[in-house]
Short mmCIF file of C-alpha atoms in Angstrom, two decimals:
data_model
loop_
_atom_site.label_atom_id
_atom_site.label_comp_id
_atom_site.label_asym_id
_atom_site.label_seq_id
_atom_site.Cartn_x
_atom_site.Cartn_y
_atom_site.Cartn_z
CA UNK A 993 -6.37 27.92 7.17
CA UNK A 994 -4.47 29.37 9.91
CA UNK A 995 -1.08 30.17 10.21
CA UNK A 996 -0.66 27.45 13.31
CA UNK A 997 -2.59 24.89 11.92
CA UNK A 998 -0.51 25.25 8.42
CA UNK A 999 2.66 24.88 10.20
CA UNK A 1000 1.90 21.59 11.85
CA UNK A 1001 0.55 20.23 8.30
CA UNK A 1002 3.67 21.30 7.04
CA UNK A 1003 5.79 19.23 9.52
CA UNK A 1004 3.34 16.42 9.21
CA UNK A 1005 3.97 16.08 5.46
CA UNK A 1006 7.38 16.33 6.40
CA UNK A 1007 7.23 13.12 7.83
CA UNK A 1008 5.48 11.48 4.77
CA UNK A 1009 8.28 10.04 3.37
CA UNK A 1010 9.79 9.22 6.28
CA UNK A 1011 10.11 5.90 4.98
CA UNK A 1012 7.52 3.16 5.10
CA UNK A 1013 8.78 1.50 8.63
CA UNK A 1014 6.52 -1.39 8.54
CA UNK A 1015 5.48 -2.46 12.24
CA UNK A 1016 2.60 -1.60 14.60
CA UNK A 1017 4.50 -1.01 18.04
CA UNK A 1018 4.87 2.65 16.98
CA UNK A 1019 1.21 3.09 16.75
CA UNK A 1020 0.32 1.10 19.91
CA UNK A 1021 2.73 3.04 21.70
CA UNK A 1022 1.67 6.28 20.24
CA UNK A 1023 -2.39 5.17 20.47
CA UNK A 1024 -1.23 4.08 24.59
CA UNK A 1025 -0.14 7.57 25.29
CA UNK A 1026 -3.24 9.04 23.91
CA UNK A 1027 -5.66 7.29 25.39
CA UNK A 1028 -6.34 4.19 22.87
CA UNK A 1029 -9.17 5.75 21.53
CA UNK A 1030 -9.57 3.34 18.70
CA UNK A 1031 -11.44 1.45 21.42
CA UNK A 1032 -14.05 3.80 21.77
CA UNK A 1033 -16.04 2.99 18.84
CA UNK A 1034 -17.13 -0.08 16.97
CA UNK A 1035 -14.62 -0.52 13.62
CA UNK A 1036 -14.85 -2.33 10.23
CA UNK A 1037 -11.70 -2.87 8.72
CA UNK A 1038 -11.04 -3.08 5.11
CA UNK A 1039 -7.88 -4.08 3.17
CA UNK A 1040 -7.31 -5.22 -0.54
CA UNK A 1041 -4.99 -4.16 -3.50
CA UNK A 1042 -8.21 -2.51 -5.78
CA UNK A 1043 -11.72 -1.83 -4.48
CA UNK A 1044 -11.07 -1.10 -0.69
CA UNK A 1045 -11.62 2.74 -1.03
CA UNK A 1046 -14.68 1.80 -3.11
CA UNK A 1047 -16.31 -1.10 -0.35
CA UNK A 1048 -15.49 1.04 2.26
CA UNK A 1049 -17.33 4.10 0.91
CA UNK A 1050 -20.25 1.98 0.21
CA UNK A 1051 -20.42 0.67 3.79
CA UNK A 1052 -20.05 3.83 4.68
CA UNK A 1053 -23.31 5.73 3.07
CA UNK A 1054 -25.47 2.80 3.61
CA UNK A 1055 -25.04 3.09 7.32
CA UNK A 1056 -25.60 7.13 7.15
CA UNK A 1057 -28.79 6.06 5.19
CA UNK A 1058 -29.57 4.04 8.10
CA UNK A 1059 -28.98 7.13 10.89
CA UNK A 1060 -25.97 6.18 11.93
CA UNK A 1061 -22.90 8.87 12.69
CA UNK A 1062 -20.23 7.30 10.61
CA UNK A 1063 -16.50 7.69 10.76
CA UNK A 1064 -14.47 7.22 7.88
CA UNK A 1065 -10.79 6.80 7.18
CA UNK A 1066 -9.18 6.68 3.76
CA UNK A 1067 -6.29 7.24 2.24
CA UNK A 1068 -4.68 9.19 0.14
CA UNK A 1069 -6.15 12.84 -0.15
CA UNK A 1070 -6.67 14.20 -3.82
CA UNK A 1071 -6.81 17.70 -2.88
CA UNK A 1072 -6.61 18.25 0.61
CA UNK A 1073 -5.52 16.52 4.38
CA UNK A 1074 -8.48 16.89 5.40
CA UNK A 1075 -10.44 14.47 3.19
CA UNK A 1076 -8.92 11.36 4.74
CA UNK A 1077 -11.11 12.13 7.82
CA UNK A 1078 -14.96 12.32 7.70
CA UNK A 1079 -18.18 12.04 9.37
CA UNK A 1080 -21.34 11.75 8.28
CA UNK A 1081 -19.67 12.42 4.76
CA UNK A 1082 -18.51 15.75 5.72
CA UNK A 1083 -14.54 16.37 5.80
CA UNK A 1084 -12.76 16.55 9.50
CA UNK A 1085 -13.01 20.89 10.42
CA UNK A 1086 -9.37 22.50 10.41
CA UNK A 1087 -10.86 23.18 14.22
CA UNK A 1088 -10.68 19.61 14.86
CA UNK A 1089 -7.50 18.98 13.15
CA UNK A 1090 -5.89 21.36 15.79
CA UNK A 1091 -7.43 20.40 18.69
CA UNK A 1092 -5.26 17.06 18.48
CA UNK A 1093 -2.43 17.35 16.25
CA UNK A 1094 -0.17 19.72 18.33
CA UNK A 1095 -0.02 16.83 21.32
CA UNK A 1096 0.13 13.76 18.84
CA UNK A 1097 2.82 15.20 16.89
CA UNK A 1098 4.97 15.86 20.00
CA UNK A 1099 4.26 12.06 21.26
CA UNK A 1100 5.14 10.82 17.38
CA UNK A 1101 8.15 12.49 17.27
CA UNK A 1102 9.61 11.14 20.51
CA UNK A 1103 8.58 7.96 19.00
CA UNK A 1104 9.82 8.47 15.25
CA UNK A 1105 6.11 7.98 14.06
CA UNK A 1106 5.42 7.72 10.10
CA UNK A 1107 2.68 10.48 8.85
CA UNK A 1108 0.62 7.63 7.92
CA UNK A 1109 0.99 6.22 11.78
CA UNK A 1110 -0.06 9.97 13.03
CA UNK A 1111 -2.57 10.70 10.49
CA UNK A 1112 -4.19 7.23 11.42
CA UNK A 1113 -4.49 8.01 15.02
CA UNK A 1114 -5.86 11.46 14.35
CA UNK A 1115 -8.68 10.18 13.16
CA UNK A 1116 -9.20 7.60 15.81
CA UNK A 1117 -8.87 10.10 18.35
CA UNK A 1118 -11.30 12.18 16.15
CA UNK A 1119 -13.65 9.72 15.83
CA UNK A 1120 -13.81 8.85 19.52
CA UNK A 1121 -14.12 12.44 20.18
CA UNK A 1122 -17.34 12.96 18.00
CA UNK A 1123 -18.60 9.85 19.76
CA UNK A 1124 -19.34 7.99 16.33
CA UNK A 1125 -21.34 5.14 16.53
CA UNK A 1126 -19.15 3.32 13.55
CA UNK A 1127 -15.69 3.77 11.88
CA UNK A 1128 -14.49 2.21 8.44
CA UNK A 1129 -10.97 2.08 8.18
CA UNK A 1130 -9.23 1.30 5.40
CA UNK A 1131 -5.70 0.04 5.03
CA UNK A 1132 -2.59 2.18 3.89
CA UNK A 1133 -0.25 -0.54 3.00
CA UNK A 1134 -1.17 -4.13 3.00
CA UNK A 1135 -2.87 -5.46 6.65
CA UNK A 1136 -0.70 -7.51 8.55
CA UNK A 1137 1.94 -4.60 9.17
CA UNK A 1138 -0.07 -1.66 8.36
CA UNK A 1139 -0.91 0.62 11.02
CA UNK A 1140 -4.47 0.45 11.12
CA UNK A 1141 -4.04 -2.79 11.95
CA UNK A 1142 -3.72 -1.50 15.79
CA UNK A 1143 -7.58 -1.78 16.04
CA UNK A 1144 -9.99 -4.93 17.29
CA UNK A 1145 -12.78 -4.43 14.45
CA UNK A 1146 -16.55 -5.80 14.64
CA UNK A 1147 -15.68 -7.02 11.35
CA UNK A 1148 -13.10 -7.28 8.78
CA UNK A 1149 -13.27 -6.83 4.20
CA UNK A 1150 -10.71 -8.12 1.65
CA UNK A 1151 -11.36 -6.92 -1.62
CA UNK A 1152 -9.49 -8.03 -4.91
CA UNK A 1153 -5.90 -8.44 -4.73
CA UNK A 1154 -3.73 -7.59 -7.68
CA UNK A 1155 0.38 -6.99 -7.56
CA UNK A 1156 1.29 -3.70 -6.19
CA UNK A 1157 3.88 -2.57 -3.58
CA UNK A 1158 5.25 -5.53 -4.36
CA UNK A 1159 8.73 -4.37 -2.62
CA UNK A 1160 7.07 -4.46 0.81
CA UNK A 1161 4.04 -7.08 -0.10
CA UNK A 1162 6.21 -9.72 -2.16
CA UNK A 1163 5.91 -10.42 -5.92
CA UNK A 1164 3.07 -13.58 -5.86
CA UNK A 1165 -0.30 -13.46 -5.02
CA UNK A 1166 0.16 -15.51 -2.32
CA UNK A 1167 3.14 -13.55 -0.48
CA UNK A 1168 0.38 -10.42 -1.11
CA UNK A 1169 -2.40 -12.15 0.25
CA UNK A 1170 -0.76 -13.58 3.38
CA UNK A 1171 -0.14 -9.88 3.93
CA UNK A 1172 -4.02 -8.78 3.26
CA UNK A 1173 -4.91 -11.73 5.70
CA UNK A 1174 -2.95 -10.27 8.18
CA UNK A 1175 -6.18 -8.12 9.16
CA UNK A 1176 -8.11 -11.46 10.22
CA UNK A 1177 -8.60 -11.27 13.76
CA UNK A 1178 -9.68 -14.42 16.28
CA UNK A 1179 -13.56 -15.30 16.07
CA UNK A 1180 -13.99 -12.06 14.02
CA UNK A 1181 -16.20 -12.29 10.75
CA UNK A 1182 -14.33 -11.87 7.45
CA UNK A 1183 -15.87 -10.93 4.06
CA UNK A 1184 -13.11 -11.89 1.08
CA UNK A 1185 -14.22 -10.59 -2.67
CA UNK A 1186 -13.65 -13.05 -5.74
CA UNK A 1187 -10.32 -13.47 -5.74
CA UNK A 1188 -7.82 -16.13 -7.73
CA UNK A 1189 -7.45 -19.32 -6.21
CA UNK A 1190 -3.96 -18.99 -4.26
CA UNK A 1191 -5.09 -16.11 -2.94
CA UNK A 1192 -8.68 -17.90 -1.72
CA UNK A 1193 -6.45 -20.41 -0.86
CA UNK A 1194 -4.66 -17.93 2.11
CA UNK A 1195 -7.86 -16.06 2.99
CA UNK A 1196 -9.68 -19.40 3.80
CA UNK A 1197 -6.46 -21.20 5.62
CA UNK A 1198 -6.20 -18.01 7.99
CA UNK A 1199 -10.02 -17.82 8.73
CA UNK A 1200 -10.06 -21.76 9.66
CA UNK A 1201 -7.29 -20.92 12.23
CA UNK A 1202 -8.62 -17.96 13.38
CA UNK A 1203 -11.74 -19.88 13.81
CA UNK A 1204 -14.07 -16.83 12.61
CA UNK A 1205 -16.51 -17.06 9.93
CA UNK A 1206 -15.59 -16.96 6.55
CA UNK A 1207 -17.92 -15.48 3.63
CA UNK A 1208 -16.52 -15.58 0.46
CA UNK A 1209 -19.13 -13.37 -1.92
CA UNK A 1210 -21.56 -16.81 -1.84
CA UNK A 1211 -24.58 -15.08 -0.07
CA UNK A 1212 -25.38 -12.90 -3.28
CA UNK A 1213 -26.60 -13.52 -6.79
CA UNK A 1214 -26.54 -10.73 -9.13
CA UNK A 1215 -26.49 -9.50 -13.11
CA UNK A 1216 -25.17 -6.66 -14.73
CA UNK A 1217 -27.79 -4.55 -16.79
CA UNK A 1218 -25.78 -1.82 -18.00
CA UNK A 1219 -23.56 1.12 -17.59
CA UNK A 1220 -25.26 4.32 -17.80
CA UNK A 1221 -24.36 7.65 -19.53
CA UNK A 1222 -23.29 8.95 -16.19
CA UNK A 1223 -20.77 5.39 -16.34
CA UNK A 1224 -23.17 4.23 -13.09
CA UNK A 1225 -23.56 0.72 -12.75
CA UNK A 1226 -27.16 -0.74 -12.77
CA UNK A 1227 -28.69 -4.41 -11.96
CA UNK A 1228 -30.61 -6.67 -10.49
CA UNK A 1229 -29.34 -8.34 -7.26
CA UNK A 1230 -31.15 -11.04 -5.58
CA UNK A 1231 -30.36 -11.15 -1.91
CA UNK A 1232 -30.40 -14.43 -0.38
CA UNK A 1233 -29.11 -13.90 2.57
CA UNK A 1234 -32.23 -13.87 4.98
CA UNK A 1235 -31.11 -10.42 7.15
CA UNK A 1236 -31.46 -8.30 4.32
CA UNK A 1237 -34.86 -7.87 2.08
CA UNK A 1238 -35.01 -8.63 -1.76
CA UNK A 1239 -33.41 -5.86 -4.09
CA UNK A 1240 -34.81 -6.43 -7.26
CA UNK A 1241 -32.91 -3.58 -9.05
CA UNK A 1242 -30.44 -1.05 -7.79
CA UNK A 1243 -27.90 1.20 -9.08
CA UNK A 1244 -24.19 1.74 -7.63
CA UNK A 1245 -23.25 5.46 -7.86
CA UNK A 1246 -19.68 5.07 -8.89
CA UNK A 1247 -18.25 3.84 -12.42
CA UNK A 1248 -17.80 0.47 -13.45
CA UNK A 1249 -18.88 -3.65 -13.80
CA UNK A 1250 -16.24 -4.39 -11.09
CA UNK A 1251 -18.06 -2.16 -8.63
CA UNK A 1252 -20.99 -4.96 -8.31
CA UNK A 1253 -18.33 -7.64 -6.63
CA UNK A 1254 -17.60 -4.31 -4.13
CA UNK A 1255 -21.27 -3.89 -3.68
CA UNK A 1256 -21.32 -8.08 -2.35
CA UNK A 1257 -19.00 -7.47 -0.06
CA UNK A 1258 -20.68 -4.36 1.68
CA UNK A 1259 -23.59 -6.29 1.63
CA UNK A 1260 -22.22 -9.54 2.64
CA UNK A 1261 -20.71 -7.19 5.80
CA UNK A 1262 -24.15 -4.77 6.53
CA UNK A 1263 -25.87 -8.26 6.61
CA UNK A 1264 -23.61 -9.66 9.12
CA UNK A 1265 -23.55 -6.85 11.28
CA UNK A 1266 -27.07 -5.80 10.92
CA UNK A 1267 -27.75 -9.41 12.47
CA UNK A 1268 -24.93 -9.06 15.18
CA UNK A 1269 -26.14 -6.26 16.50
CA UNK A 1270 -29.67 -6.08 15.60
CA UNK A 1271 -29.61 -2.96 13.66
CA UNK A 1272 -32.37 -1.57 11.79
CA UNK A 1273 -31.00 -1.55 8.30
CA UNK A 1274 -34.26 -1.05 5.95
CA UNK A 1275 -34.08 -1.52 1.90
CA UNK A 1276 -34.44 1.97 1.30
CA UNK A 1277 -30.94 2.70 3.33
CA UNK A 1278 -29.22 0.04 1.04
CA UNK A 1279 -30.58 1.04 -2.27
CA UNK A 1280 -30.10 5.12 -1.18
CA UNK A 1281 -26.47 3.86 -0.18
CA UNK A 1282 -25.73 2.52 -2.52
CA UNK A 1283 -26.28 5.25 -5.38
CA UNK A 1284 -25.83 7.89 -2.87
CA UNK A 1285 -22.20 6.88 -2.29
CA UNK A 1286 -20.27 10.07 -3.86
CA UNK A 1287 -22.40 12.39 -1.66
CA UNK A 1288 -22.09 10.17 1.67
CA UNK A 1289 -18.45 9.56 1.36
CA UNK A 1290 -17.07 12.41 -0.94
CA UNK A 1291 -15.49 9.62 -3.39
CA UNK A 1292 -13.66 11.47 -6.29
CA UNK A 1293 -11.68 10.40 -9.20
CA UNK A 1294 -12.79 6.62 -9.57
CA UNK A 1295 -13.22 6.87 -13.89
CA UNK A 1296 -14.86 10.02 -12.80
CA UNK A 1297 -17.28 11.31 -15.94
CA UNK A 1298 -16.91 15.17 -14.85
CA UNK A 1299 -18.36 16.12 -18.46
CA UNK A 1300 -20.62 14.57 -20.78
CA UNK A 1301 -19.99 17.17 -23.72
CA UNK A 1302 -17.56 16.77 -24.16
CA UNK A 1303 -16.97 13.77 -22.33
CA UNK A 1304 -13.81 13.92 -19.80
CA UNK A 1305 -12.84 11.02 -17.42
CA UNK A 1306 -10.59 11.29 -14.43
CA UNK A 1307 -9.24 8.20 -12.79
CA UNK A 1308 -6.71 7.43 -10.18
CA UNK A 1309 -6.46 4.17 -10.97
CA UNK A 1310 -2.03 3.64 -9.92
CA UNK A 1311 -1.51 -0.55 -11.56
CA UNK A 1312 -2.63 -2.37 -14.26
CA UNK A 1313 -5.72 -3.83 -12.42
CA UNK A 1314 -7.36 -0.66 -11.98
CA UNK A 1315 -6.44 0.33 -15.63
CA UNK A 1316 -8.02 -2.72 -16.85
CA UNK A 1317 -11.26 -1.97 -14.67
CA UNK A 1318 -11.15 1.79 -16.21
CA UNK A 1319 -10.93 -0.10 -20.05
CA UNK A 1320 -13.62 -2.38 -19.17
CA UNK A 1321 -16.12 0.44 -18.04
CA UNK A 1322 -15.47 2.79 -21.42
CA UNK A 1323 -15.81 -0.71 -23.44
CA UNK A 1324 -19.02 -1.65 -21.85
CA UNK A 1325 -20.59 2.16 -21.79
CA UNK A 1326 -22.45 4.51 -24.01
CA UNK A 1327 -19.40 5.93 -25.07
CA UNK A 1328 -17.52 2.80 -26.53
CA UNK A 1329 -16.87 4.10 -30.20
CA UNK A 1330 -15.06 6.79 -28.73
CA UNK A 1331 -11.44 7.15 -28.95
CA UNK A 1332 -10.08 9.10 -26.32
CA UNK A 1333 -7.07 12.25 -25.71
CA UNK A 1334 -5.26 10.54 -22.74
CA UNK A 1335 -3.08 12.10 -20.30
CA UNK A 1336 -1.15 9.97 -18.45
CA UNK A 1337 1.77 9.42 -15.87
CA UNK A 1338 2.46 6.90 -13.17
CA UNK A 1339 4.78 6.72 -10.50
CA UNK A 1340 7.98 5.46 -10.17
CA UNK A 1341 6.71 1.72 -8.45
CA UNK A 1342 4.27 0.84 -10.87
CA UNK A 1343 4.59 -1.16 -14.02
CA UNK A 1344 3.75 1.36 -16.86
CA UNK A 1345 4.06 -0.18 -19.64
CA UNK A 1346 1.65 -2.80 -18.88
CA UNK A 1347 -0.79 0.10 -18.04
CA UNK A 1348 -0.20 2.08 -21.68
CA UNK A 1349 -0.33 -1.17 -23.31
CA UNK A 1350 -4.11 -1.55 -21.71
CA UNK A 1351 -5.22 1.49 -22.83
CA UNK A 1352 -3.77 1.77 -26.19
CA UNK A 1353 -6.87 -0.03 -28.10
CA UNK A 1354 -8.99 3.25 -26.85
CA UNK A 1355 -6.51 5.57 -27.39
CA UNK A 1356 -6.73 8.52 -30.31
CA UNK A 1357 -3.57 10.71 -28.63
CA UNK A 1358 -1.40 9.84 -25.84
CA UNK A 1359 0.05 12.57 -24.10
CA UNK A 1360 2.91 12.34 -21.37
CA UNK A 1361 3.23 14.15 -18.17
CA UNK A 1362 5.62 13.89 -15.31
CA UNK A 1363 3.68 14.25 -11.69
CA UNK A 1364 4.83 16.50 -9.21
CA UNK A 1365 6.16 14.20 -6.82
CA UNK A 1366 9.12 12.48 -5.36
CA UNK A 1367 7.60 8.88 -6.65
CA UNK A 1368 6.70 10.08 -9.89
CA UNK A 1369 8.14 8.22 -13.02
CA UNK A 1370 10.97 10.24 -14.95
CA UNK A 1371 9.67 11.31 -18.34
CA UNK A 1372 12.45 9.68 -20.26
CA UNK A 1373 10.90 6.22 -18.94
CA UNK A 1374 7.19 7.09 -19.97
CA UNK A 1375 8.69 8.31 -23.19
CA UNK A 1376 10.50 4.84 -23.45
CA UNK A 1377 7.80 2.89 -22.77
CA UNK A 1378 5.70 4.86 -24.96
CA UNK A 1379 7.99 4.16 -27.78
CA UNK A 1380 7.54 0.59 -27.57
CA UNK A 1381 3.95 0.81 -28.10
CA UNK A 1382 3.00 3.99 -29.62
CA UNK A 1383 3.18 5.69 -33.02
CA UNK A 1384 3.13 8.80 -31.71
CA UNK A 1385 2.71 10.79 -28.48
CA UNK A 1386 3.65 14.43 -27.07
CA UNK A 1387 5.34 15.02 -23.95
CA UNK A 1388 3.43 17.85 -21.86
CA UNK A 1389 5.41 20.30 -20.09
CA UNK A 1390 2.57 22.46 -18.94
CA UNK A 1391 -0.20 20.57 -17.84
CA UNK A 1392 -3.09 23.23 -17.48
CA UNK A 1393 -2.90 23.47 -21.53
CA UNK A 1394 -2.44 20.21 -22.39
CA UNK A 1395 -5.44 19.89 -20.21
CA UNK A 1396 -7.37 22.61 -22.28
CA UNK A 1397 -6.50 20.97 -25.22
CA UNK A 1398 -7.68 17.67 -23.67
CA UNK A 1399 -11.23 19.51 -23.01
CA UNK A 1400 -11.83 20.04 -26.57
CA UNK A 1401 -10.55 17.31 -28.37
CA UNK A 1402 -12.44 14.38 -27.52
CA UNK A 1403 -13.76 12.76 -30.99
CA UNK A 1404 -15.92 9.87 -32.01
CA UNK A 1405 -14.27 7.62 -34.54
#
């Protein structure tokens, strides 16, 4: 990387916690002064609390299956900037990272832009400049307020909503879900995931006023098979919806029984917009989209199998709903009379406790580990938590060797 382009990461990130400034008259003032170029290409917008990085990615791979150049924005990065930017699957070049960031960050700063408001117009005007014929674009924080927001999609996702953020959000399901809904544009299709009934209840109110149609994961029959040794999900899905043929079996190529209500709603959406538009969508781009996912959209880290001997998980999952969908994938998998070596830490936000107290039924050794981060969770309040539920656990001060331990360890009961 070179030294210029390092530089202006560096201030970037300096602006990361800049506070969250909820608001979107930053970003339409800072999209104004660079030409709104989130107009020049047709967007699908996706919020949720769990499964939006997931239904995005999907979309995604089944339109590059299709022959479609694909934009895609997601957020955060695992390892570096650059992955919250791709096309065609393949990570945004350092090249055209500088070729817009020098002017945008001169315009934010005038403006006292977030990095989440600058990184999200990079990749509009990135997209617009690679002339893509589609862009999914996830959410940050919530919909109504978030920054993507700033865009008129073709179409918009909700996925499952679960308490999170709940400082800027609210604390019920309802307060949450008025904020998700906030991405529900006039006489724009919305596609909402099986969600709890007060949330429904929101999703379904704002689509009547908005007088756009409203599909609610109805279109689609399907049943789970199995979960494979690689933790892929496999079944049979019976498409009734009339724009897209019959799949009599498929397989999703990410972890986990929750990704089949994620697979409805990219389905529910390529349907809708494979009508709209009359796009040729064929089976073979859905099925090879749908298991081709982690190579079309570079998806990391969701319960992640990256060994089978011995076997060693990685998952992201940051609140108790995506712990619960991690449990529910070991318990329903080849390797459910393992116990497991888990290495865990949260950040400061998120309720803890009711994540250790999830996992403990799978748990052989707990081991503690404070992130490197300004959010992270002290150790003395994972050690306190721990207490409460725990027999025994170690505190890991050097993570590469608890993580060689780790490696090794891995034992069925």
């Amino acid at each position: 990387m070179s030294n210029i382009l390092n530089d202006l990461l560096h201030e970037l990130f300096s602006m990361h916690r800049n506070s969250i400034k909820p608001g979107l008259a930053r970003t339409k003032a800072l999209c104004k002064l660079m030409g709104n170029p989130q107009k020049s290409f047709k967007s699908i917008h996706i919020a949720g609390t769990n499964g939006k990085g997931s239904t995005s990615s999907m979309i995604n791979s089944i339109l590059i299956e299709a022959g479609f150049k694909v934009g895609l924005y997601t957020s955060p990065h695992i390892f570096e900037f650059n992955e919250r930017i791709r096309i065609n699957g393949a990570t945004v070049t350092n090249e055209q990272i500088l070729k817009h960031l020098p002017t945008l960050l001169t315009h934010a700063k005038q403006l006292k832009c977030t990095f989440f408001e600058i990184t999200t117009v990079l990749a509009f005007m990135i997209f617009a400049d690679k002339k893509v014929d589609f862009a999914v674009i996830e959410t940050g924080l919530g919909g109504r307020l978030d920054s993507t927001n700033v865009i008129k999609p073709i179409i918009c996702g909700i996925t499952r909503i679960a308490f999170d953020h709940s400082e800027y959000l609210g604390d019920t399901l309802a307060q949450i879900a008025y904020e998700k809904a906030g991405i529900i544009k006039q006489r724009i299709p919305v596609v909402v995931g099986e969600n709890k009934a007060e949330a429904l209840r929101i999703f379904t109110v704002t689509a009547l006023n908005k007088k756009c149609l409203f599909v609610s994961n109805n279109n689609f029959e399907s049943q789970f098979i199995k979960i494979d040794e690689n933790l892929n999900s496999i079944g049979i899905m019976e498409l009734i919806d009339a724009n897209l043929d019959r799949i009599r079996r498929f397989t999703i190529g990410l972890p986990g029984i929750h990704q089949i209500q994620n697979a409805h709603i990219a389905l529910n959406i390529i349907s809708i917009i494979k009508n709209h538009y009359s796009l040729k969508i064929s089976n073979p781009a859905v099925i090879n989209g749908l298991k081709n996912i982690k190579k079309n959209s570079g998806l990391i880290g969701r319960i992640d199998l990256i060994s089978n001997d011995p076997p060693i998980i990685v998952d992201v999952s940051h609140n108790s709903n995506g712990i619960e969908a991690l449990y529910n994938t070991i318990t329903h998998s080849p390797y459910k009379k393992l116990k497991w070596n888990i290495l865990f830490s949260s950040l400061i936000d998120k309720n803890a406790k009711e994540m250790l107290e999830i996992l403990k039924p799978i748990t052989k050794q707990l081991n503690l580990i404070e992130l490197n981060s300004e959010r992270a969770m002290p150790i003395s309040k994972l050690v306190e938590h721990s207490f409460e539920l725990f027999d025994n656990f170690t505190v890991a001060k050097n993570k590469n060797l608890i993580m060689q331990k780790l490696l090794m360890s891995n034992e069925p009961l």
